[in-house]
Short mmCIF file of C-alpha atoms and ligand atoms in Angstrom, two decimals:
data_model
loop_
_atom_site.label_atom_id
_atom_site.label_comp_id
_atom_site.label_asym_id
_atom_site.label_seq_id
_atom_site.Cartn_x
_atom_site.Cartn_y
_atom_site.Cartn_z
CA MET A 252 -100.92 15.38 69.58
CA ASP A 253 -98.56 17.91 68.45
CA SER A 254 -96.68 16.72 64.96
CA GLY A 255 -95.64 20.01 64.56
CA LYS A 256 -97.51 19.91 61.43
CA PRO A 257 -99.91 23.04 60.95
CA SER A 258 -103.60 21.65 61.63
CA ILE A 259 -106.16 22.18 58.99
CA THR A 260 -108.26 24.90 60.95
CA GLU A 261 -104.61 26.90 60.57
CA ARG A 262 -103.91 25.48 56.97
CA PHE A 263 -107.39 26.85 55.85
CA ALA A 264 -106.76 29.89 58.04
CA LYS A 265 -103.54 30.62 56.82
CA ALA A 266 -104.40 30.12 52.81
CA GLN A 267 -102.29 32.14 49.98
CA HIS A 268 -104.45 35.11 48.27
CA ALA A 269 -105.07 33.58 45.04
CA PHE A 270 -105.40 37.49 43.38
CA THR A 271 -105.90 38.51 40.40
CA PHE A 272 -106.65 41.45 37.68
CA ARG A 273 -109.84 43.24 39.72
CA ASP A 274 -108.15 42.80 43.11
CA PHE A 275 -105.53 45.62 42.56
CA ILE A 276 -104.96 49.15 41.34
CA LEU A 277 -101.52 50.46 39.95
CA LEU A 278 -99.94 53.13 41.75
CA PRO A 279 -99.00 55.75 40.18
CA GLY A 280 -95.15 56.55 40.58
CA LEU A 281 -92.70 59.54 40.27
CA THR A 282 -92.21 59.33 36.47
CA GLU A 283 -90.11 60.50 33.99
CA VAL A 284 -91.25 58.37 30.96
CA ASP A 285 -93.62 60.00 28.66
CA PRO A 286 -96.01 57.17 27.13
CA SER A 287 -94.98 58.02 23.67
CA GLU A 288 -91.55 57.09 25.14
CA VAL A 289 -92.34 53.57 26.43
CA ASP A 290 -90.68 50.15 24.36
CA ILE A 291 -93.33 47.32 24.99
CA GLU A 292 -91.12 45.08 23.01
CA THR A 293 -90.45 41.67 24.66
CA ARG A 294 -88.99 38.37 24.69
CA VAL A 295 -91.52 36.16 24.22
CA THR A 296 -89.69 33.09 24.31
CA THR A 297 -85.74 32.59 25.35
CA ASP A 298 -84.65 33.04 21.62
CA ASN A 299 -87.27 35.03 19.99
CA VAL A 300 -87.69 38.99 20.57
CA ILE A 301 -91.45 40.98 19.52
CA ARG A 302 -92.58 44.50 19.71
CA VAL A 303 -95.69 44.21 20.96
CA PRO A 304 -96.43 41.23 24.00
CA PHE A 305 -99.54 40.20 22.99
CA VAL A 306 -99.61 36.19 22.10
CA SER A 307 -103.47 35.26 20.09
CA SER A 308 -104.71 32.13 21.87
CA PRO A 309 -104.66 28.59 20.49
CA MET A 310 -108.22 28.36 20.19
CA ASP A 311 -110.47 27.44 17.13
CA THR A 312 -112.41 30.66 17.33
CA VAL A 313 -109.16 32.93 17.87
CA THR A 314 -105.98 31.79 15.86
CA GLU A 315 -105.97 30.51 12.44
CA ASP A 316 -103.53 31.81 9.74
CA GLU A 317 -104.71 34.87 9.11
CA MET A 318 -105.10 35.75 12.78
CA ALA A 319 -101.49 34.24 12.67
CA ILE A 320 -100.00 36.26 9.64
CA THR A 321 -102.03 39.91 10.24
CA LEU A 322 -100.42 39.59 14.58
CA ALA A 323 -97.15 38.63 13.65
CA ARG A 324 -96.92 41.91 10.93
CA LEU A 325 -98.80 43.98 13.91
CA GLY A 326 -95.30 43.31 16.17
CA GLY A 327 -97.31 39.52 18.16
CA LEU A 328 -97.52 36.26 18.13
CA GLY A 329 -100.16 33.43 17.00
CA VAL A 330 -100.55 30.31 18.00
CA ILE A 331 -101.94 28.08 15.87
CA HIS A 332 -104.81 25.74 17.42
CA ARG A 333 -104.85 22.43 17.37
CA ASN A 334 -108.19 21.34 16.79
CA CYS A 335 -108.04 19.68 13.46
CA SER A 336 -105.83 17.40 12.07
CA THR A 337 -102.27 17.81 12.29
CA GLU A 338 -102.37 18.43 8.07
CA GLU A 339 -104.40 21.30 8.38
CA GLN A 340 -102.63 22.82 11.17
CA VAL A 341 -99.51 22.31 9.17
CA GLU A 342 -101.24 23.90 6.39
CA MET A 343 -102.34 27.01 7.92
CA ALA A 344 -98.46 27.30 9.96
CA LYS A 345 -97.12 26.92 6.05
CA LYS A 346 -99.27 29.74 5.36
CA VAL A 347 -97.76 31.72 7.63
CA LYS A 348 -94.59 30.78 6.97
CA ARG A 349 -95.02 31.94 3.44
CA ALA A 350 -97.16 34.93 4.07
CA GLU A 351 -93.79 37.37 3.40
CA SER A 352 -90.16 36.59 3.87
CA LEU A 353 -87.05 38.03 2.17
CA VAL A 354 -85.91 35.18 0.14
CA ILE A 355 -88.46 32.45 -0.14
CA ARG A 356 -86.29 29.02 -0.03
CA ASP A 357 -88.86 26.19 -0.31
CA VAL A 358 -90.11 27.08 -3.53
CA VAL A 359 -92.87 25.78 -5.21
CA THR A 360 -92.31 24.92 -8.50
CA ALA A 361 -93.90 23.02 -11.88
CA GLU A 362 -92.19 20.67 -14.48
CA PRO A 363 -91.93 21.42 -18.28
CA GLY A 364 -94.12 18.40 -18.16
CA TYR A 365 -96.72 19.47 -16.37
CA ALA A 366 -100.62 20.28 -18.13
CA VAL A 367 -101.11 24.15 -17.53
CA ARG A 368 -104.63 22.53 -15.76
CA GLU A 369 -101.56 20.70 -12.41
CA ALA A 370 -99.50 24.53 -12.53
CA LEU A 371 -102.78 26.28 -11.98
CA ALA A 372 -103.87 24.12 -9.09
CA LEU A 373 -100.38 24.78 -7.40
CA MET A 374 -100.75 28.65 -7.59
CA ARG A 375 -104.21 28.27 -5.96
CA LYS A 376 -103.23 25.93 -3.55
CA TYR A 377 -100.54 28.03 -2.50
CA GLU A 378 -102.03 31.38 -3.69
CA ILE A 379 -99.55 32.55 -5.65
CA SER A 380 -99.46 34.28 -9.06
CA GLY A 381 -96.80 32.33 -10.64
CA LEU A 382 -94.46 29.81 -10.37
CA PRO A 383 -90.87 28.91 -11.28
CA VAL A 384 -90.19 26.07 -14.21
CA VAL A 385 -87.55 23.59 -13.39
CA LYS A 386 -85.90 20.47 -14.64
CA GLU A 387 -84.02 18.14 -12.83
CA GLY A 388 -83.51 21.40 -10.03
CA LYS A 389 -81.94 23.73 -12.79
CA LEU A 390 -84.67 26.72 -14.03
CA VAL A 391 -85.97 26.35 -17.39
CA GLY A 392 -88.91 29.22 -17.54
CA ILE A 393 -91.23 31.07 -15.05
CA LEU A 394 -94.89 30.89 -15.52
CA THR A 395 -96.79 33.79 -14.92
CA GLY A 396 -100.24 34.46 -14.62
CA ARG A 397 -99.63 36.18 -18.18
CA ASP A 398 -98.51 32.58 -19.89
CA VAL A 399 -101.17 31.18 -18.59
CA ARG A 400 -104.16 33.48 -19.38
CA PHE A 401 -104.93 32.51 -22.96
CA ALA A 402 -103.46 29.06 -22.57
CA ASN A 403 -105.55 25.72 -22.72
CA GLU A 404 -105.86 23.96 -19.61
CA ASP A 405 -104.33 20.92 -21.81
CA ASP A 406 -101.03 22.80 -22.88
CA LEU A 407 -97.79 21.83 -21.59
CA VAL A 408 -95.83 24.15 -19.23
CA GLY A 409 -93.05 23.95 -21.11
CA ASN A 410 -94.67 25.14 -24.17
CA VAL A 411 -96.27 28.02 -22.86
CA MET A 412 -94.09 29.71 -19.97
CA THR A 413 -91.56 32.14 -20.77
CA LYS A 414 -88.25 30.48 -21.51
CA LYS A 415 -86.21 34.17 -21.55
CA VAL A 416 -85.86 34.70 -17.28
CA VAL A 417 -84.10 37.43 -15.30
CA THR A 418 -82.68 35.75 -12.82
CA ALA A 419 -79.99 36.81 -10.21
CA HIS A 420 -76.87 34.75 -7.88
CA ASP A 421 -78.18 34.17 -4.45
CA ASN A 422 -76.12 37.18 -2.68
CA ILE A 423 -77.99 39.46 -4.40
CA THR A 424 -78.78 42.35 -1.50
CA LEU A 425 -82.64 43.34 -1.34
CA GLU A 426 -81.72 46.91 -3.22
CA GLN A 427 -79.89 45.55 -6.10
CA ALA A 428 -83.03 43.38 -6.26
CA ARG A 429 -85.42 46.05 -6.08
CA GLU A 430 -83.62 47.84 -8.67
CA LEU A 431 -83.26 44.60 -11.14
CA MET A 432 -87.07 43.77 -10.76
CA HIS A 433 -87.92 47.39 -11.26
CA GLU A 434 -85.51 47.61 -14.55
CA HIS A 435 -86.96 44.61 -15.76
CA ARG A 436 -90.77 45.25 -15.09
CA ILE A 437 -90.54 41.72 -13.04
CA GLU A 438 -92.54 40.79 -9.77
CA LYS A 439 -90.12 37.75 -9.23
CA LEU A 440 -86.52 36.83 -9.03
CA PRO A 441 -85.63 33.44 -9.49
CA LEU A 442 -82.26 32.95 -7.69
CA VAL A 443 -79.66 30.84 -8.60
CA ASP A 444 -76.11 29.02 -8.62
CA GLU A 445 -73.27 29.04 -11.14
CA SER A 446 -75.06 25.48 -12.58
CA GLY A 447 -78.22 27.22 -13.00
CA LYS A 448 -79.95 25.16 -10.28
CA LEU A 449 -82.53 27.03 -8.54
CA LYS A 450 -81.29 28.84 -5.11
CA GLY A 451 -84.56 30.68 -4.04
CA LEU A 452 -87.00 33.71 -5.31
CA ILE A 453 -87.47 36.95 -4.39
CA THR A 454 -90.98 38.54 -5.00
CA PHE A 455 -91.73 42.29 -5.28
CA LYS A 456 -95.04 41.51 -2.83
CA ASP A 457 -92.35 40.73 -0.52
CA ILE A 458 -90.01 43.60 -0.59
CA SER A 459 -92.80 45.97 -0.46
CA LEU A 460 -94.77 43.87 2.46
CA ARG A 461 -91.25 44.67 4.50
CA GLY A 462 -91.62 47.92 4.25
CA LYS A 463 -95.20 48.09 4.85
CA TYR A 464 -95.08 46.17 8.88
CA PRO A 465 -91.80 47.58 9.80
CA ASN A 466 -92.35 45.84 13.03
CA ALA A 467 -93.02 42.76 11.94
CA SER A 468 -92.28 39.25 14.14
CA ARG A 469 -89.79 37.85 11.90
CA ASP A 470 -87.58 34.67 11.92
CA LYS A 471 -84.12 34.68 11.54
CA VAL A 472 -84.74 35.08 7.74
CA GLY A 473 -87.10 37.17 7.32
CA ARG A 474 -90.46 35.12 7.07
CA LEU A 475 -93.49 36.04 9.81
CA LEU A 476 -92.68 34.51 13.35
CA CYS A 477 -95.71 31.13 14.10
CA ALA A 478 -96.29 29.29 16.80
CA ALA A 479 -98.73 26.65 16.98
CA ALA A 480 -99.89 24.24 19.62
CA ALA A 481 -100.25 20.64 20.18
CA SER A 482 -100.16 17.79 23.05
CA PRO A 483 -97.05 16.63 23.83
CA PHE A 484 -98.33 13.27 23.95
CA ASP A 485 -98.50 13.84 20.27
CA GLU A 486 -95.17 12.96 19.09
CA GLU A 487 -96.20 13.18 15.32
CA ARG A 488 -98.13 16.28 15.36
CA CYS A 489 -95.37 17.67 16.97
CA MET A 490 -92.44 16.68 14.63
CA ARG A 491 -94.02 17.51 11.75
CA LEU A 492 -95.11 21.05 13.26
CA ASP A 493 -91.53 21.33 13.61
CA LYS A 494 -90.37 21.01 10.44
CA VAL A 495 -92.45 24.18 10.22
CA VAL A 496 -92.92 26.33 13.17
CA ASP A 497 -90.86 28.74 14.98
CA ILE A 498 -92.34 27.67 18.46
CA ILE A 499 -94.36 24.88 19.87
CA VAL A 500 -96.75 25.53 22.48
CA PHE A 501 -97.23 22.35 25.09
CA ASP A 502 -101.37 23.05 25.27
CA VAL A 503 -101.99 21.24 28.41
CA ALA A 504 -104.77 22.56 31.26
CA HIS A 505 -102.40 21.11 34.08
CA PHE A 506 -98.93 20.85 32.98
CA HIS A 507 -98.24 19.67 37.01
CA ASN A 508 -99.10 16.17 36.16
CA LYS A 509 -96.38 13.76 36.12
CA LYS A 510 -96.96 11.76 33.04
CA VAL A 511 -97.27 15.24 31.17
CA ILE A 512 -93.73 16.20 32.66
CA ASP A 513 -92.17 13.13 31.27
CA ALA A 514 -93.58 12.99 28.19
CA ALA A 515 -92.58 16.75 27.52
CA ARG A 516 -89.19 15.79 29.05
CA ARG A 517 -88.43 12.93 26.13
CA LEU A 518 -90.49 15.17 23.36
CA VAL A 519 -88.15 18.23 23.75
CA LYS A 520 -85.16 16.34 22.94
CA LYS A 521 -86.15 15.61 19.78
CA LEU A 522 -87.24 18.82 18.67
CA SER A 523 -85.57 21.72 16.97
CA ALA A 524 -88.75 24.89 17.96
CA ASN A 525 -88.89 26.65 20.84
CA VAL A 526 -91.17 25.31 23.57
CA VAL A 527 -93.46 26.73 25.38
CA ILE A 528 -94.54 24.75 28.63
CA GLY A 529 -98.07 25.27 30.46
CA ASN A 530 -100.61 25.66 31.82
CA ILE A 531 -99.05 26.02 34.83
CA GLY A 532 -100.33 27.83 38.59
CA THR A 533 -97.62 27.88 41.40
CA ARG A 534 -94.72 27.96 42.20
CA GLN A 535 -94.06 24.60 42.74
CA ALA A 536 -95.28 23.85 39.13
CA ALA A 537 -92.55 26.54 37.75
CA LEU A 538 -90.27 24.93 39.88
CA ASP A 539 -90.73 21.22 38.90
CA VAL A 540 -90.95 21.98 35.22
CA VAL A 541 -88.33 23.76 35.03
CA SER A 542 -85.78 21.56 37.09
CA SER A 543 -86.95 18.33 35.18
CA ILE A 544 -87.34 19.65 31.19
CA GLU A 545 -84.21 19.56 29.86
CA ARG A 546 -85.22 23.08 27.90
CA VAL A 547 -88.30 25.16 28.54
CA ASN A 548 -87.94 28.59 26.44
CA ALA A 549 -90.76 30.08 27.47
CA LEU A 550 -93.48 29.19 30.60
CA ARG A 551 -97.88 30.13 30.29
CA ALA A 552 -98.80 30.82 33.65
CA GLY A 553 -103.13 31.11 34.79
CA ILE A 554 -105.41 28.25 34.97
CA GLY A 555 -109.35 29.01 35.33
CA SER A 556 -109.44 32.80 34.97
CA GLY A 557 -109.92 32.58 31.27
CA SER A 558 -113.37 34.55 30.27
CA ILE A 559 -114.93 31.34 28.22
CA CYS A 560 -113.18 29.21 31.75
CA ILE A 561 -115.63 27.25 33.90
CA THR A 562 -112.92 25.08 35.50
CA THR A 563 -112.74 26.45 38.90
CA GLU A 564 -116.48 27.05 39.12
CA ILE A 565 -116.77 23.38 38.22
CA THR A 566 -114.07 21.88 40.14
CA LYS A 567 -112.61 25.02 42.75
CA ALA A 568 -109.07 24.27 41.09
CA GLY A 569 -107.79 27.02 39.88
CA ALA A 570 -104.66 29.61 40.01
CA PRO A 571 -106.07 32.85 38.75
CA THR A 572 -103.73 34.48 36.00
CA LEU A 573 -101.78 37.37 37.96
CA PHE A 574 -101.14 35.22 40.73
CA ALA A 575 -99.74 32.47 38.95
CA VAL A 576 -97.56 34.29 37.05
CA ALA A 577 -96.24 35.84 40.23
CA GLN A 578 -95.26 32.63 41.36
CA ALA A 579 -94.11 31.54 38.09
CA PHE A 580 -91.90 34.87 38.93
CA ASP A 581 -90.58 33.75 41.85
CA ALA A 582 -89.64 30.55 41.48
CA LEU A 583 -87.83 31.06 38.28
CA LYS A 584 -86.01 34.01 40.39
CA GLU A 585 -84.76 31.54 43.02
CA LEU A 586 -83.71 29.46 40.46
CA GLY A 587 -81.60 31.83 38.49
CA SER A 588 -83.73 31.77 35.47
CA ASP A 589 -84.96 34.32 33.60
CA ILE A 590 -87.18 32.50 31.19
CA PRO A 591 -90.07 34.55 29.82
CA ILE A 592 -93.68 34.15 31.08
CA TRP A 593 -97.10 34.59 29.36
CA ALA A 594 -100.03 35.80 31.30
CA ASP A 595 -102.67 33.64 30.20
CA GLY A 596 -106.49 34.50 30.84
CA GLY A 597 -108.70 37.07 31.85
CA ILE A 598 -107.05 39.98 30.02
CA THR A 599 -110.36 42.60 29.23
CA SER A 600 -108.17 45.54 28.97
CA PRO A 601 -104.56 47.22 28.71
CA GLY A 602 -104.60 47.93 32.54
CA ASP A 603 -105.11 44.16 32.75
CA VAL A 604 -102.27 44.50 30.64
CA ALA A 605 -99.87 46.11 32.57
CA LEU A 606 -100.30 44.62 35.64
CA ALA A 607 -99.91 41.29 34.29
CA LEU A 608 -96.48 42.79 32.94
CA ALA A 609 -95.76 43.82 36.71
CA ALA A 610 -96.30 40.72 38.05
CA GLY A 611 -93.76 39.65 36.14
CA SER A 612 -94.80 38.14 32.81
CA SER A 613 -93.32 39.28 29.33
CA ALA A 614 -96.08 38.54 27.05
CA VAL A 615 -99.95 38.53 27.34
CA CYS A 616 -102.19 35.17 25.74
CA ILE A 617 -105.76 36.83 24.76
CA GLY A 618 -108.39 34.74 23.63
CA ASN A 619 -111.31 37.02 24.32
CA LEU A 620 -110.36 40.08 23.05
CA PHE A 621 -108.87 39.09 19.73
CA ALA A 622 -112.11 36.59 19.06
CA ARG A 623 -113.84 40.27 18.69
CA THR A 624 -111.90 40.88 15.65
CA ARG A 625 -112.52 40.33 12.08
CA GLU A 626 -108.79 38.39 11.73
CA SER A 627 -110.54 35.83 14.13
CA PRO A 628 -111.90 32.48 11.85
CA GLY A 629 -115.62 32.31 11.54
CA SER A 630 -118.34 34.76 10.03
CA LEU A 631 -120.35 37.71 12.05
CA VAL A 632 -123.68 36.93 13.81
CA ALA A 633 -126.10 39.55 14.07
CA ILE A 634 -128.15 39.32 17.21
CA GLY A 635 -130.89 42.20 17.52
CA GLY A 636 -128.85 44.64 15.61
CA GLN A 637 -125.49 44.45 16.80
CA TYR A 638 -122.51 41.73 15.53
CA TYR A 639 -120.94 38.88 17.08
CA LYS A 640 -118.58 36.30 16.72
CA ALA A 641 -118.62 33.04 18.29
CA TYR A 642 -116.40 31.99 20.79
CA ARG A 643 -115.69 29.30 22.56
CA GLY A 644 -113.69 27.19 25.35
CA MET A 645 -111.21 24.48 24.03
CA GLY A 646 -112.74 22.76 26.58
CA SER A 647 -116.35 23.26 25.83
CA PRO A 648 -118.72 20.64 24.63
CA SER A 649 -118.92 21.48 20.98
CA ALA A 650 -115.24 21.97 20.62
CA MET A 651 -114.18 18.88 22.79
CA GLU A 652 -116.83 16.83 20.95
CA LYS A 653 -114.55 18.44 17.46
CA ARG A 654 -111.19 17.11 18.85
CA HIS A 655 -112.55 14.02 19.96
CA ALA A 656 -113.64 13.17 16.30
CA ILE A 657 -109.72 13.59 15.18
CA ASP A 658 -107.40 13.56 17.43
CA ARG A 659 -107.31 10.06 19.67
CA TYR A 660 -104.38 12.36 22.10
CA ALA A 661 -107.23 14.51 23.61
CA SER A 662 -109.73 11.32 24.18
CA PRO A 663 -111.82 12.38 26.74
CA SER A 664 -110.02 11.66 30.54
CA LYS A 665 -112.02 13.66 31.96
CA GLY A 666 -116.21 13.55 31.62
CA ILE A 667 -116.64 16.82 31.63
CA ALA A 668 -116.90 20.33 29.96
CA GLU A 669 -114.71 22.81 31.44
CA GLY A 670 -115.52 25.72 29.01
CA VAL A 671 -118.97 27.42 27.67
CA GLU A 672 -118.97 28.37 24.20
CA GLY A 673 -121.09 31.83 23.50
CA TYR A 674 -120.86 35.26 21.51
CA VAL A 675 -118.47 38.46 21.81
CA PRO A 676 -119.11 41.66 20.21
CA TYR A 677 -117.70 42.42 16.91
CA LYS A 678 -114.91 44.82 17.18
CA GLY A 679 -113.39 45.34 13.58
CA ASP A 680 -109.84 45.06 12.69
CA LEU A 681 -107.34 43.37 14.84
CA ALA A 682 -104.69 46.14 14.12
CA THR A 683 -107.36 48.65 16.09
CA MET A 684 -107.47 46.34 19.05
CA VAL A 685 -103.66 46.21 18.85
CA ASN A 686 -103.33 49.91 18.70
CA GLU A 687 -105.35 50.42 21.44
CA LEU A 688 -104.28 47.78 24.05
CA SER A 689 -100.43 49.25 22.92
CA GLN A 690 -101.12 52.80 23.22
CA GLY A 691 -103.35 51.91 26.60
CA LEU A 692 -100.43 50.08 27.77
CA LYS A 693 -97.66 52.68 27.27
CA ALA A 694 -100.36 54.95 29.69
CA SER A 695 -100.06 52.72 32.25
CA MET A 696 -96.57 52.51 32.11
CA GLY A 697 -96.38 56.01 31.89
CA TYR A 698 -97.93 56.31 35.42
CA MET A 699 -95.70 53.49 36.74
CA GLY A 700 -92.37 55.12 35.79
CA ALA A 701 -91.29 52.14 33.96
CA LYS A 702 -89.99 52.73 29.85
CA ASN A 703 -89.99 49.24 29.16
CA ILE A 704 -91.27 45.66 30.43
CA ARG A 705 -88.13 45.00 32.31
CA GLU A 706 -88.82 47.94 34.30
CA ALA A 707 -91.94 47.69 34.89
CA TRP A 708 -91.44 43.88 37.34
CA THR A 709 -89.42 46.55 39.90
CA LYS A 710 -91.09 49.88 39.25
CA ALA A 711 -94.51 49.01 39.29
CA GLN A 712 -96.40 49.58 42.94
CA VAL A 713 -99.66 47.85 43.34
CA ALA A 714 -102.35 48.43 45.71
CA TRP A 715 -105.54 46.25 47.01
CA VAL A 716 -109.00 47.81 46.19
CA SER A 717 -112.01 46.77 47.56
CA GLU A 718 -114.98 44.92 45.64
CA LEU A 719 -116.82 48.56 46.06
CA GLY A 720 -113.98 50.61 45.48
CA ALA A 721 -113.45 48.64 42.51
CA THR A 722 -116.71 49.59 41.08
CA GLU A 723 -115.81 53.42 41.39
CA THR A 724 -112.82 52.41 39.02
CA LYS A 725 -115.43 52.68 36.18
CA ALA A 726 -117.58 55.14 34.62
CA HIS A 727 -120.16 55.78 37.20
CA ASP A 728 -122.98 58.17 37.57
CA VAL A 729 -123.62 59.13 34.19
CA ILE A 730 -125.92 57.84 31.07
CA LEU A 731 -122.93 56.77 28.47
CA PRO A 732 -124.89 56.08 25.00
CA THR A 733 -122.52 53.29 24.47
CA ARG A 734 -123.60 51.69 27.52
CA GLY A 735 -126.61 52.87 29.04
CA PRO A 736 -126.74 53.83 32.26
CA THR A 737 -123.94 53.06 35.00
P1 LIG B 946 -109.72 35.00 27.39
O1 LIG B 946 -109.79 35.51 28.79
O2 LIG B 946 -108.41 35.57 27.17
O3 LIG B 946 -108.46 33.49 27.94
O4 LIG B 946 -110.84 34.43 26.79
C1 LIG B 946 -108.12 32.51 27.17
C2 LIG B 946 -107.38 31.37 27.60
O5 LIG B 946 -108.54 30.85 28.41
C3 LIG B 946 -107.89 29.02 28.44
N1 LIG B 946 -108.90 28.86 27.57
C4 LIG B 946 -109.62 27.56 28.66
N2 LIG B 946 -109.47 27.37 29.77
N3 LIG B 946 -111.46 26.34 29.85
C5 LIG B 946 -110.66 26.65 30.25
O6 LIG B 946 -110.49 26.24 31.91
C6 LIG B 946 -111.81 25.89 28.40
O7 LIG B 946 -112.32 25.55 27.97
C7 LIG B 946 -110.74 26.97 27.58
N4 LIG B 946 -110.52 27.27 27.10
C8 LIG B 946 -109.67 28.32 26.55
C9 LIG B 946 -106.82 29.12 27.43
O8 LIG B 946 -105.63 29.23 28.06
C10 LIG B 946 -106.94 30.49 26.61
O9 LIG B 946 -105.46 31.05 26.56
#
């Protein structure tokens, strides 16, 4: 009986090709673009632009505050992992937001009645070197390292603080602030209103950092951009993060799930931060998600391509990153939407980044490569005369064990691990890694003839390469001192 529907044999025989990085090369096109002229600035969400298209994965061996601060300073974006208590995650996000700013608004202050001991504890906690002293909101002094150096820990702040404080009005420009601080040889300039109420603080450190990191990713008031991961079922965590971060990443292995979509739909209405939805792997998932959730500020695409993923190995379910990105891009085009897409999982080289962008993504999410750097959490491990850092999947047994102890929303609905844990070779500073990725990406885009990421979506031409051919694309028939015989 012919039902008009394809038979199982036909469905299998005509199945789509779930292509990914190793399947393709980029064909060199007619170019007028020199790599040095290529602009890799990108929209990481509908409301945020960053200077390099690199996002660090929300994994506990990749992104804590140090990675997020350094990556934002280099022009990318860090997503703080959620394998910790809400309290710990919020504290890490606050450190990023406090790392530098034009004007600090949520100033940490002391009161004249505090003991020096309490003030020192605050300075240590927030890693700051001085505290404005306020009484009923009005500035009455400032406590600096110099003031406390010879003080007794039991002394009262009011007795040891500097009472004559140089202040400025809230509307002072950065240049005027710099001059005033230079003139008085001071490091901190409290801003006050007509009634003497403390309105903010400018520090010399922030002014100098601004010059040092001109490409940094910043929010509207000059603080570093910060993202954090959460489950859409964890409303409490999301609401607390919403007060601190710019971007909340709904971090779900398989977002195309009715319950997950419903939870996210409800929660998005309560959040003011930009929201990134993922992970998704198919055209249908992108269509369903974008049409059911009122606000989606970016999509995260790719299931099973991550270097520590064994989802596809175990379950046979997966959507390789390049395929998932292309599917999402085409779906968004059908909807007339230009929501940015993150290509997530499997990035091993600048060429992979270039392919991911060519397939329609605006940024790439990187775990493995960034876990190799000094700024990822954890210390160095020496194995056979080489240094390594630990790197593990968030679905690995040890990561899951930790999460289950503290996050009831991640209770084990699946009784099987979908990630592995191991080591990656240590590669030094993140800045060097980001620079190598950026330079390699610009060279790729030069070959494509694309002077920016938007152009890569239309100008890139790709070709299949056979498995055998792929081996020819690497160095071969030569002994490399760093790699041994190839
Ligand atoms: P790379 O290739 O950079 O990929 O290591 C990082 C991405 O992998 C995802 N991820 C996982 N996927 N099981 C998975 O199937 C896991 O345990 C796991 N942990 C992380 C995640 O999307 C990350 O950004």
